[in-house]
Each structure stands twice: as C-alpha cells, then as structure tokens.
Short mmCIF file of C-alpha atoms in Angstrom, two decimals:
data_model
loop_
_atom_site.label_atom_id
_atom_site.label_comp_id
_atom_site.label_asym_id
_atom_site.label_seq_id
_atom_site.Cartn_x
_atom_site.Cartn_y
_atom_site.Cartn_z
CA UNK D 29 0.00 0.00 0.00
CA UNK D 30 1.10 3.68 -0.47
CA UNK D 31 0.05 6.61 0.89
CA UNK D 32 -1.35 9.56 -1.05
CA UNK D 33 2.39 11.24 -1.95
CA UNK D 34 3.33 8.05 -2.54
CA UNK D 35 5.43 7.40 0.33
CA UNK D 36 5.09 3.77 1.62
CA UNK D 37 2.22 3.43 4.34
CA UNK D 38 3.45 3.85 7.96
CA UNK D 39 1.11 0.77 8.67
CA UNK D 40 2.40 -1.60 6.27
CA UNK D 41 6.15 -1.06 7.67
CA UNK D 42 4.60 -1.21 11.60
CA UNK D 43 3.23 -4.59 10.07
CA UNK D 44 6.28 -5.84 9.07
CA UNK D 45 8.19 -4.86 12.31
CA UNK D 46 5.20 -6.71 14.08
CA UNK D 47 6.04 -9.90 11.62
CA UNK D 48 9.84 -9.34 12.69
CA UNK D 49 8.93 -9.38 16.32
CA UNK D 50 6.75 -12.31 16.45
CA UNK D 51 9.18 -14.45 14.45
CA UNK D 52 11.86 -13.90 16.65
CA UNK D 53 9.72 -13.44 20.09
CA UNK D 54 11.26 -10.20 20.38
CA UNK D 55 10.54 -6.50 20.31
CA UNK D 56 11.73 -5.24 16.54
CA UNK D 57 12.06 -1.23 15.65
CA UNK D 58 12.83 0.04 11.90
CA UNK D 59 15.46 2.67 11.06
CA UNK D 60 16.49 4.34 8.18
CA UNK D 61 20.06 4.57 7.14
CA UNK D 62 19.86 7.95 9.03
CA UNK D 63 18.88 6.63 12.52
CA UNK D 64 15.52 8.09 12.57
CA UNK D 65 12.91 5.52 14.01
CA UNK D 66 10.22 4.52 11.39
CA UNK D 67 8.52 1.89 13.34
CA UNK D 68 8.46 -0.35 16.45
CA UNK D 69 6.80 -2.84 18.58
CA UNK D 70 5.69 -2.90 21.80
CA UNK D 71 8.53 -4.55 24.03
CA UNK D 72 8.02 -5.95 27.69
CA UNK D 73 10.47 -6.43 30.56
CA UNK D 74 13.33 -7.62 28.79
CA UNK D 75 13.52 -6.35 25.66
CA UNK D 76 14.49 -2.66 26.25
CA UNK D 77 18.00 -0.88 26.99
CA UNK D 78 19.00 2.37 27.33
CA UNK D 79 19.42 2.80 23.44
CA UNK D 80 16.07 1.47 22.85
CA UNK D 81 14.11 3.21 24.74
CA UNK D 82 15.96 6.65 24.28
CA UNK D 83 15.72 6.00 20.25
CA UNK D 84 11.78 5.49 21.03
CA UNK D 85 11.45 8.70 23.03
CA UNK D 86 13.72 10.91 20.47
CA UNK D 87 12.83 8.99 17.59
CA UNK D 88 16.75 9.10 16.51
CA UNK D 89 19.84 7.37 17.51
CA UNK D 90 22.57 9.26 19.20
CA UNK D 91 25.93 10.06 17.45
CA UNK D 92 27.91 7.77 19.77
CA UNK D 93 25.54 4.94 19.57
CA UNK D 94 25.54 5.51 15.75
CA UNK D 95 29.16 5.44 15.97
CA UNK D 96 29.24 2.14 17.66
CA UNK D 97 27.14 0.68 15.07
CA UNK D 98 28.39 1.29 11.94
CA UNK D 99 31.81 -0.19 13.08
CA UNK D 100 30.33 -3.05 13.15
CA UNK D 101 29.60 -2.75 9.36
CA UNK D 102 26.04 -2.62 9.41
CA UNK D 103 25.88 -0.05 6.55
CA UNK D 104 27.27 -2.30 4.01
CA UNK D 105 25.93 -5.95 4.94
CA UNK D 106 23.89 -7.50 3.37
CA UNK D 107 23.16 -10.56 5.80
CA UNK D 108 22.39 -10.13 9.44
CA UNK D 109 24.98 -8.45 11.98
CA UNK D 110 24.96 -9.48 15.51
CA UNK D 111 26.30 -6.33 17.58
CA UNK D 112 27.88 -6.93 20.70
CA UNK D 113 26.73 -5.74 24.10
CA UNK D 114 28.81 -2.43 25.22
CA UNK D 115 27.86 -1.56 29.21
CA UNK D 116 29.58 1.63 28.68
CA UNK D 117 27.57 2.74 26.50
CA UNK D 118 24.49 1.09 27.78
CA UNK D 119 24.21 -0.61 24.48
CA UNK D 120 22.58 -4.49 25.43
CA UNK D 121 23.82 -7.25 22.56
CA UNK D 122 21.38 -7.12 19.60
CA UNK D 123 21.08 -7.94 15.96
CA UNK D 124 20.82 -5.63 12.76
CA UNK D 125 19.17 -7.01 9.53
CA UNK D 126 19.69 -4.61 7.13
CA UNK D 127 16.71 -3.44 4.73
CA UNK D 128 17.92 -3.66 1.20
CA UNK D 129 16.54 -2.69 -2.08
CA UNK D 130 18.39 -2.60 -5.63
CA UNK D 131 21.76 -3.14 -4.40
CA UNK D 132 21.41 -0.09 -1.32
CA UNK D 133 20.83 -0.42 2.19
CA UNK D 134 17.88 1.57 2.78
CA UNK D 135 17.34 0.94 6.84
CA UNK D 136 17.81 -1.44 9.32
CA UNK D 137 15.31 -3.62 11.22
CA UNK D 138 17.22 -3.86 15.15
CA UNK D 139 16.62 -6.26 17.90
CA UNK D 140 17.24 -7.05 21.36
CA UNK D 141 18.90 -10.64 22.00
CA UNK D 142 16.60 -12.08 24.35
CA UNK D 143 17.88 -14.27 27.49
CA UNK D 144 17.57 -16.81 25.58
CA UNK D 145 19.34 -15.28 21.98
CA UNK D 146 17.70 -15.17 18.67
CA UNK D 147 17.17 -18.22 16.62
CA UNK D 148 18.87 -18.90 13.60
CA UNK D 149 16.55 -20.58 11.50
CA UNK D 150 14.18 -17.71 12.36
CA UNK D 151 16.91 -15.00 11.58
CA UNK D 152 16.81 -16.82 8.21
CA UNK D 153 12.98 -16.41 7.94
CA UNK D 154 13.55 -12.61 8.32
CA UNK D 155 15.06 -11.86 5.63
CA UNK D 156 12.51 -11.74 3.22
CA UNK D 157 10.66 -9.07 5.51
CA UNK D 158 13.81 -7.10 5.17
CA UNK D 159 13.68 -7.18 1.52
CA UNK D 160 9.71 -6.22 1.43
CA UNK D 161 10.85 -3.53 3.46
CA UNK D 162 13.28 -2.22 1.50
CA UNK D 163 11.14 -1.90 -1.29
CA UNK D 164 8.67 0.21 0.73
CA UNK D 165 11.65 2.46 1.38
CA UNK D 166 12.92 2.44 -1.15
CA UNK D 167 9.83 3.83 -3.19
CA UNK D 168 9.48 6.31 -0.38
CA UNK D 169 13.44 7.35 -1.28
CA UNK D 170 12.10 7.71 -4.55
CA UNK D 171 9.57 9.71 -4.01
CA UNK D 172 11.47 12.11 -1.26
CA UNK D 173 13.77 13.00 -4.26
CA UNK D 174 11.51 13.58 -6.59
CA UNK D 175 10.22 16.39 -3.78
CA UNK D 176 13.25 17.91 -3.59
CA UNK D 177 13.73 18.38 -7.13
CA UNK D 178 10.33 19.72 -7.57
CA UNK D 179 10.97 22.02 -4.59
CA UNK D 180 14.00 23.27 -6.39
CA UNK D 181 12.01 23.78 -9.00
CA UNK D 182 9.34 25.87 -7.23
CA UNK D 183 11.94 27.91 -5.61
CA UNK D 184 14.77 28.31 -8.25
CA UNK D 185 13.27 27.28 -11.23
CA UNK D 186 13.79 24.35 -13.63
CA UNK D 187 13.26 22.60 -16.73
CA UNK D 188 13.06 18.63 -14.74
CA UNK D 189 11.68 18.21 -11.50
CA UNK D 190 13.61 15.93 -9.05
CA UNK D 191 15.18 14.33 -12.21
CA UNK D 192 11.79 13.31 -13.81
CA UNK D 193 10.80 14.53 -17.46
CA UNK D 194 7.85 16.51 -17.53
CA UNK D 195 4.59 14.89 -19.10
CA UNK D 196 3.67 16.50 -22.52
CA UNK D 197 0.85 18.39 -20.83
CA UNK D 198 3.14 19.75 -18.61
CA UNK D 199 4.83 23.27 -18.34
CA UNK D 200 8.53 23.01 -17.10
CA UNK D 201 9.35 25.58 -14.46
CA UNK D 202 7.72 26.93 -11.08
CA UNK D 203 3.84 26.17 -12.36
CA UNK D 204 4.71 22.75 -13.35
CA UNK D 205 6.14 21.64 -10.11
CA UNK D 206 3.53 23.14 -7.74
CA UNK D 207 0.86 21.49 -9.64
CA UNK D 208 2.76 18.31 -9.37
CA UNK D 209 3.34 18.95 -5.69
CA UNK D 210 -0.29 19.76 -4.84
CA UNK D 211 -1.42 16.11 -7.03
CA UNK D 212 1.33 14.13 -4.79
CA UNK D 213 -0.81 15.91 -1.65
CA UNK D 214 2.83 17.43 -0.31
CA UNK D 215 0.80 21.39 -0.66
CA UNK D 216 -2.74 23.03 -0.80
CA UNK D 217 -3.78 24.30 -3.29
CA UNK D 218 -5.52 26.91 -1.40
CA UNK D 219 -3.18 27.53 1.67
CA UNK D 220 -0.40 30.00 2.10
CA UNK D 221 3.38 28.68 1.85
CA UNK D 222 6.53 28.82 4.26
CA UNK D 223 9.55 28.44 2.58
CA UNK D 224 11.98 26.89 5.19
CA UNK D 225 15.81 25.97 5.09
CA UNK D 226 17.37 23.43 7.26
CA UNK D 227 20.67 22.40 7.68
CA UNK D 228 21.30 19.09 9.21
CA UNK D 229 23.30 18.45 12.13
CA UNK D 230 26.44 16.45 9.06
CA UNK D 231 25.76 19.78 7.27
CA UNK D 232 23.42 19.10 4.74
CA UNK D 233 21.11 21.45 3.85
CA UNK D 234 18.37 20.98 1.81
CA UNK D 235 14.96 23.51 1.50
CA UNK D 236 11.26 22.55 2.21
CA UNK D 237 8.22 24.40 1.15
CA UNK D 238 4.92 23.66 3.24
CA UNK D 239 1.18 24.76 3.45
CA UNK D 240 -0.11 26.06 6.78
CA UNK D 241 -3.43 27.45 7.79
CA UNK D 242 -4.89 30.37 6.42
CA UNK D 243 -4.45 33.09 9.16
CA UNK D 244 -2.09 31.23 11.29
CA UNK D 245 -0.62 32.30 14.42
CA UNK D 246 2.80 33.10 13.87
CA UNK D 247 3.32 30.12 16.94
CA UNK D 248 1.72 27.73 15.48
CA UNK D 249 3.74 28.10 11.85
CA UNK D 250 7.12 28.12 14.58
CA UNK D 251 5.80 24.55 15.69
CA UNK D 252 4.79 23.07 12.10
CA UNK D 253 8.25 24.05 10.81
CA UNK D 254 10.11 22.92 14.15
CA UNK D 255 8.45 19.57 13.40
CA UNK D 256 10.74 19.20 9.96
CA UNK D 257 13.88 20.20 11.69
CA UNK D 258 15.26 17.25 13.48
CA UNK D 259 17.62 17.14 16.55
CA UNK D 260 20.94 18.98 16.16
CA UNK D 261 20.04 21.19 12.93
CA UNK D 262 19.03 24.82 12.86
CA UNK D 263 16.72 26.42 10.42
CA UNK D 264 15.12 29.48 8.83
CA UNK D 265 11.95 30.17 7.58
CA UNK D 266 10.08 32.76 5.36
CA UNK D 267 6.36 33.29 5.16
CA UNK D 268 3.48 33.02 4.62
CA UNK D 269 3.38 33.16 1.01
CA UNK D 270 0.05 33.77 -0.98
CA UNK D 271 -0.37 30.08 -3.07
CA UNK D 272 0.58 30.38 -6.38
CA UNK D 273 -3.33 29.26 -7.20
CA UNK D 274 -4.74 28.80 -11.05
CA UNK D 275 -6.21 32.09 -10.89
CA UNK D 276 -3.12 33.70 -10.06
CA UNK D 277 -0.31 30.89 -11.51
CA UNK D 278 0.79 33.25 -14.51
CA UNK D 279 2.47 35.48 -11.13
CA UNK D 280 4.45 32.18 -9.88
CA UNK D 281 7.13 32.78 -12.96
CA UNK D 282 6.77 36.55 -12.65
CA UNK D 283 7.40 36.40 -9.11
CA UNK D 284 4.79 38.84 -8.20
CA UNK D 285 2.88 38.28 -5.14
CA UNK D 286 3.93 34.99 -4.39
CA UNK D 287 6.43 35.25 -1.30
CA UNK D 288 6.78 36.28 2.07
CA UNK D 289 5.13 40.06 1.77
CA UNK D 290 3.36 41.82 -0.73
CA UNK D 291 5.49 41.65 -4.21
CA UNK D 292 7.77 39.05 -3.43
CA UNK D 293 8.31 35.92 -4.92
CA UNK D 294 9.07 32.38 -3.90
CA UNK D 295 12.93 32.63 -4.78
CA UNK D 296 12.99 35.66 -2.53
CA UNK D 297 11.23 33.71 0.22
CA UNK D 298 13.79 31.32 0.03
CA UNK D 299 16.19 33.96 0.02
CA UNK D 300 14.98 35.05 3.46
CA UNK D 301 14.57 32.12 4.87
CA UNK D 302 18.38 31.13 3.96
CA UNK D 303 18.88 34.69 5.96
CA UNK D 304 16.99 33.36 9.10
CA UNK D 305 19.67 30.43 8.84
CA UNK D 306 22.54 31.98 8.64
CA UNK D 307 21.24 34.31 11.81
CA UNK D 308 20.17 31.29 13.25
CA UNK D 309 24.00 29.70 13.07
CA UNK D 310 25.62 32.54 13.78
CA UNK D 311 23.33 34.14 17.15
CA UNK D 312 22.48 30.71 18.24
CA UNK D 313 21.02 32.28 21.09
CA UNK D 314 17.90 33.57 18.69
CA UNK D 315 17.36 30.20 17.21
CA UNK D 316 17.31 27.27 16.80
CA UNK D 317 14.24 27.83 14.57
CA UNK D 318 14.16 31.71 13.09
CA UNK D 319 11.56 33.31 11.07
CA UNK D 320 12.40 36.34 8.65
CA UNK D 321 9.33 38.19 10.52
CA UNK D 322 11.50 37.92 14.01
CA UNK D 323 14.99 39.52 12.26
CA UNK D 324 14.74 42.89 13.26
CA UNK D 325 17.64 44.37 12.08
CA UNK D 326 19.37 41.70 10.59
CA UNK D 327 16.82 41.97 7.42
CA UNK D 328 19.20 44.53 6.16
CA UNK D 329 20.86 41.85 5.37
CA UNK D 330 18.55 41.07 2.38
CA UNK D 331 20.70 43.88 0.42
CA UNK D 332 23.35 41.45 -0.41
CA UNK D 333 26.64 40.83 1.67
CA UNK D 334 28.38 43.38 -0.54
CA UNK D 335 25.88 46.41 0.87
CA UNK D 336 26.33 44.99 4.41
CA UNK D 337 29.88 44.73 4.41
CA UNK D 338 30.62 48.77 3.17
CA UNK D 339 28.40 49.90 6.05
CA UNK D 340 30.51 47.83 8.55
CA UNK D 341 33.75 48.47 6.54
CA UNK D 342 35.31 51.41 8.70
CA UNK D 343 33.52 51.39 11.88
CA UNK D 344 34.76 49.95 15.33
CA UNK D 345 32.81 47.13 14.20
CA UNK D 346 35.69 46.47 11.82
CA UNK D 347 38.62 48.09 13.44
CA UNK D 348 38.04 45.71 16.15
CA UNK D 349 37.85 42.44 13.95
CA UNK D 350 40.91 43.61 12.37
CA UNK D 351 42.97 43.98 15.19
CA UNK D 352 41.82 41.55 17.92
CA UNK D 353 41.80 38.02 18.99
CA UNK D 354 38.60 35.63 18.56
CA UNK D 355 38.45 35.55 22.91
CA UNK D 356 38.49 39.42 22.66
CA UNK D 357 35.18 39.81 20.18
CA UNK D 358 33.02 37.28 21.39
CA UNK D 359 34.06 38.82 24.97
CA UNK D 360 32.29 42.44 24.01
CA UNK D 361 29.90 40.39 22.02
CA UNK D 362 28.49 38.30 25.28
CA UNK D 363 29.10 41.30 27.19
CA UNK D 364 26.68 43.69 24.56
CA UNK D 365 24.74 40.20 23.97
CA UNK D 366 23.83 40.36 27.97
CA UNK D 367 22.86 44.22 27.79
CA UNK D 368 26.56 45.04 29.41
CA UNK D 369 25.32 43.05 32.51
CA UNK D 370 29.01 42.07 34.25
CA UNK D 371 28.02 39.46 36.44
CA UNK D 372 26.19 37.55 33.35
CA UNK D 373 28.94 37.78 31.28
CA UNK D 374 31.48 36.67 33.60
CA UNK D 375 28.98 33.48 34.41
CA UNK D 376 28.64 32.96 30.70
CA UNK D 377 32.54 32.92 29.64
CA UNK D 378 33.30 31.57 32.73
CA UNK D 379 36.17 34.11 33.88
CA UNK D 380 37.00 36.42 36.37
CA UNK D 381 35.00 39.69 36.73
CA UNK D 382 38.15 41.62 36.22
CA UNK D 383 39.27 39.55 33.14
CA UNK D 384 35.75 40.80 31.64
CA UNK D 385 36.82 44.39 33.28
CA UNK D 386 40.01 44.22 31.29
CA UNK D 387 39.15 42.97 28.03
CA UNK D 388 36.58 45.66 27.73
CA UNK D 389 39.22 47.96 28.81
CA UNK D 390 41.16 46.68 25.50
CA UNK D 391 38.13 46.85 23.38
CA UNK D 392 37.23 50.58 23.69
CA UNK D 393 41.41 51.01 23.26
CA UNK D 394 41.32 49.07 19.54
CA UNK D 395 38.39 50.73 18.80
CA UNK D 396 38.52 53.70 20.24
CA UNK D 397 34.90 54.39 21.22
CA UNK D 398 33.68 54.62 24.96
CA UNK D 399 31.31 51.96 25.46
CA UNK D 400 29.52 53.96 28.58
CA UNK D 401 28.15 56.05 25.47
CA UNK D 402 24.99 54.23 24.05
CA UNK D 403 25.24 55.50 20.97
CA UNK D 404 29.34 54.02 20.39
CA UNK D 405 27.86 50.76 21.86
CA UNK D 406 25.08 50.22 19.59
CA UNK D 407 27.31 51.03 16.41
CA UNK D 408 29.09 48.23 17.74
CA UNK D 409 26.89 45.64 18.49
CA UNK D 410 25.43 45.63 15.17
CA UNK D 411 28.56 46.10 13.42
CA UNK D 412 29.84 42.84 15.30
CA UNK D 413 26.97 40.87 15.02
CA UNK D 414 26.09 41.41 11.46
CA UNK D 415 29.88 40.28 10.57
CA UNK D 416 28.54 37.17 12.58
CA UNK D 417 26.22 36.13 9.84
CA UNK D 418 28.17 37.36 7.41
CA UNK D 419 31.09 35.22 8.17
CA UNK D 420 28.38 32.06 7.95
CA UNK D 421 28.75 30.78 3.95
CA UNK D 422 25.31 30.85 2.38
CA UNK D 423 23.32 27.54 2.27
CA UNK D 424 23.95 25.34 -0.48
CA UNK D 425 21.26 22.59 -0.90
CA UNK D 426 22.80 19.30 -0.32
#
C-alpha cells in the first residue's frame, strides 16, 4: 500500500516490524540509514535498553551509539549483523538485519537478543521481511527525491523536476512543479506557503516548502516548521506566502505576489529564509528555529553581503575584527549580547570579573569608542553581530 504522496504506508512497515517481532519473540524497531525511528513494537520487561528506549522517546539514535554501530559494518551488509553488548555505553547485545533494495541499504530492522538469543533458522525467515521492506523504502526514497527536485524547482526554477521529465501536458518551471506537488498531496492548493531551510546536524542542507493554515498564528507556523527540523540542525523560515493558485499561476514565474510580503516571490522567500539560517547559526542564542518576521535588524541583510559589508567596513565594528583576537570579540559580544550586565557575562565565559573588566578595557582602546556612550555601543553591536552572519557561507542545498 502507499500513501497519497506516494510514500510507503506507515502501517504496512509497523506490520512488518510486528512480523519481525513475532518471528523472533522479540521486540523489533525500523530505522532508516539515518537513525531516525520509522517503526516499532511494543517490548516488555526484557527487551528494552538504554538505546532502545531513548531512540523510542527521540525517535533518533545518538551520534555515539551511531558510531558504535556502523563499526560493526552494518551499513554495508547485506546478511544479518549481531552487535555486541557495550555496558559503557548502555548498548545491550542485539542484531541488525539490514533493509535492502536494488543493491542499497535503505534501513535497518534492530533487535534485542533475548535471554535466551535469537534463533537462527528464524533469523533466516527474516530476511525476506527485510527485503519487502526495502522496497517500501525504497519507493518512499524515490519519491522524497523527486520532492526535492520539484521544490527546487518551485523555488529556483527548472526545466526537470527531481530528475523526472515533464509529461507532454506539462509546463517546465515553477507552475509545473507546484501542480505536481499539490497532485502528490505534499501542498494546498488553497493555503499560504513557508519556505523553510534546514541544515542538518552532518551539514546538509536541503529547502522545504509547506502549506499552513490560512491566518495562522505566527506560533503555530514556529511549531509546524520545528516539526521538519530534526535534533541537532538549525533552520530558517520565510512566510506566509500567498499560493501560487490557477487564478493567479501566470504570477508564480513573474514572481509577483507569491512570497513572504506583498510583491515578493518564492525565490525571494527562500532567500529570506536562507537569511533566518545563517542568523540562526551565527546568534544561536535567537534560534534554533528563526523566522524572517523575528529579524529585526538583521533583514538589512537582504541587500546582499556586498551592501552589508561597506556599512561595517570602517567602523569599530571592523577596526576591532581587524585587530583583535577571537576571545576578545566574542568577549564584548556576550558582554553587549547580555545588555553590558558584568556578572552575566562573567557566568557565561566563565572568567573572572576583572578579566571581563580588562578585556573591555582593550576593546574601547582598539576601537577607540567609549562603550559607557549608548550610541558608540550600539554602532558596535550591530557592526559585530552582522559580521557574525556574514562570516556564515550561504546555504547550499545538499
């Protein structure tokens, strides 16, 4: 069975980890090759560790336990693995049958040696679940990259979606891959659009367009995107965007009206949002998750680094990058960060209240301003932390 967008049904791959756990009287779960939990049964006294149970709750490995897995060659067998118990890691012994399709590992299907081990002849019988499985993921790879293609497409524009050829009643470009978005079910036709970017936690980034209610709380458009961006990556977000609907598709390709604001277009939603990310990476105290609407001043940075970078070049901002050490600038920075509260910033950078004292005696000397003048200080705050995001590299989807 298959979903709507063609992704493979959540309830046939829960069946199959049901089939997995009653053939080897043991509680099964389903990865992907990522880590992130697809599926898993219900497990009594004995067939949960620390691993288990925090994958369940997460719904993703940790990097160590990852780690500890993969050495054991999981990602490139193509017969069962039995992993080793490891107590410092709280890891209890288990076995990995991998979930293989066309000649790729496409998941894993994971289980907890019982007391009394796993069974051979029933490890045997598993195998065949493994490769039904990998065909169900396999078919949902397919179809994720076909999204992202047509997402580039909406976005950047395009003459193939996600690699496909376009049908002879198609139009390549924007129109062509929203209409071919909305008939997989991945957008309303009628709802407004966020354009989000994500990078992941290896530093892949990839961007994500979504429909969200029509007059939405800015909170609850915070939450919906939140729910793409999994543990350990940061994202920005742009929106909502007026749907590029039938009535109004001609705009989609002119780029008027469609975007986050009154006359701007997808590409310069995505544009923004790649903004909100690179604010997000660099003032990791505003994100993880930032919206273009909750910038303030960093939207300036829309005018291009070029722009940005002539109205810091000159300023204390810039004398002070020049001149001192990485310790130095994020010292003022914390220090400006915390509204020139002392006994924050010492907390925060974990020194002495006269090392802070100090250091901010050797800032105003590089840079020559008095930072008891508000004026001086503000001129500096923004000139250091809009070199911040400028010094992040703009995304490049993965």
């Amino acid at each position: 069975m298959t979903s709507a967008t063609g992704e493979s049904d959540p309830r046939a791959l829960q069946d199959l980890v049901d089939d997995v756990s009653d053939l080897l009287q043991a509680p099964a779960t389903l990865e992907d090759t990522g880590f992130a939990l697809l599926a898993y049964g219900s497990h009594g006294p004995d067939g949960v560790d620390q691993v288990r149970a925090a994958s369940i709750l997460r719904k993703t490995a940790t990097p160590a336990v990852r780690s500890y897995f993969l050495e054991h060659g999981i990602a490139s067998a193509t017969a069962p693995v039995r992993i080793p118990a490891d107590e410092s890691r709280q890891i209890a012994a288990r076995v990995c049958v991998p979930v293989r399709a066309g000649g790729r590992t496409h998941g894993y299907f994971w289980v907890v040696e019982p007391t009394a081990g796993v069974d051979a002849a029933s490890l045997v019988r598993v195998v065949p679940l493994a490769e039904r499985a990998g065909v169900l993921l396999a078919r949902r790879a397919g179809v994720a990259d076909e999204r992202a293609g047509l997402v580039a497409a909406l976005l950047f524009g395009g003459a193939k979606a996600g690699g496909r050829p376009m049908m002879d009643d198609e139009e390549p470009g924007p129109r062509a891959a929203w209409r071919r978005l909305v008939a997989l079910g991945e957008l309303s036709p009628q709802e407004p659009l966020v354009v989000a970017v994500v990078r992941e936690a290896d530093g892949t980034v990839r961007h994500t367009v979504l429909s969200v209610p029509a007059g939405a709380a800015p909170d609850l458009i915070a939450r919906r995107v939140a729910r793409q961006v999994p543990a350990g990556a940061v994202a920005g977000f742009s929106g909502p965007c007026p749907p590029p609907a039938e009535t109004v598709g001609s705009q989609v390709d002119s780029g008027v009206g469609v975007g986050a604001g009154a006359g701007v277009g997808l590409p310069a939603a995505a544009v923004r949002a790649a903004t909100a990310l690179r604010t997000a990476i660099a003032r990791p105290h505003l994100g993880p998750v930032l919206s273009w609407d909750d910038l303030g001043f960093y939207r300036v940075l829309e005018q291009g680094p070029e722009v940005v970078a002539a109205l810091i070049a000159g300023t204390p901002a810039a004398r002070l990058r020049e001149r001192a050490d990485a310790d130095l600038i994020r010292t003022v920075l914390v220090w400006l960060d915390s509204g020139g509260n002392a006994a924050r910033t010492a907390a925060a950078l974990s020194v002495h209240r006269q090392t802070l004292y100090y250091r901010l005696e050797r800032v105003e000397q590089l840079t020559g301003v008095d930072l008891d003048e508000g004026e001086a200080r503000l001129g500096l705050h923004l000139g250091l932390a809009l070199s911040e995001v400028l010094a992040v590299a703009p995304p490049v989807p993965g």
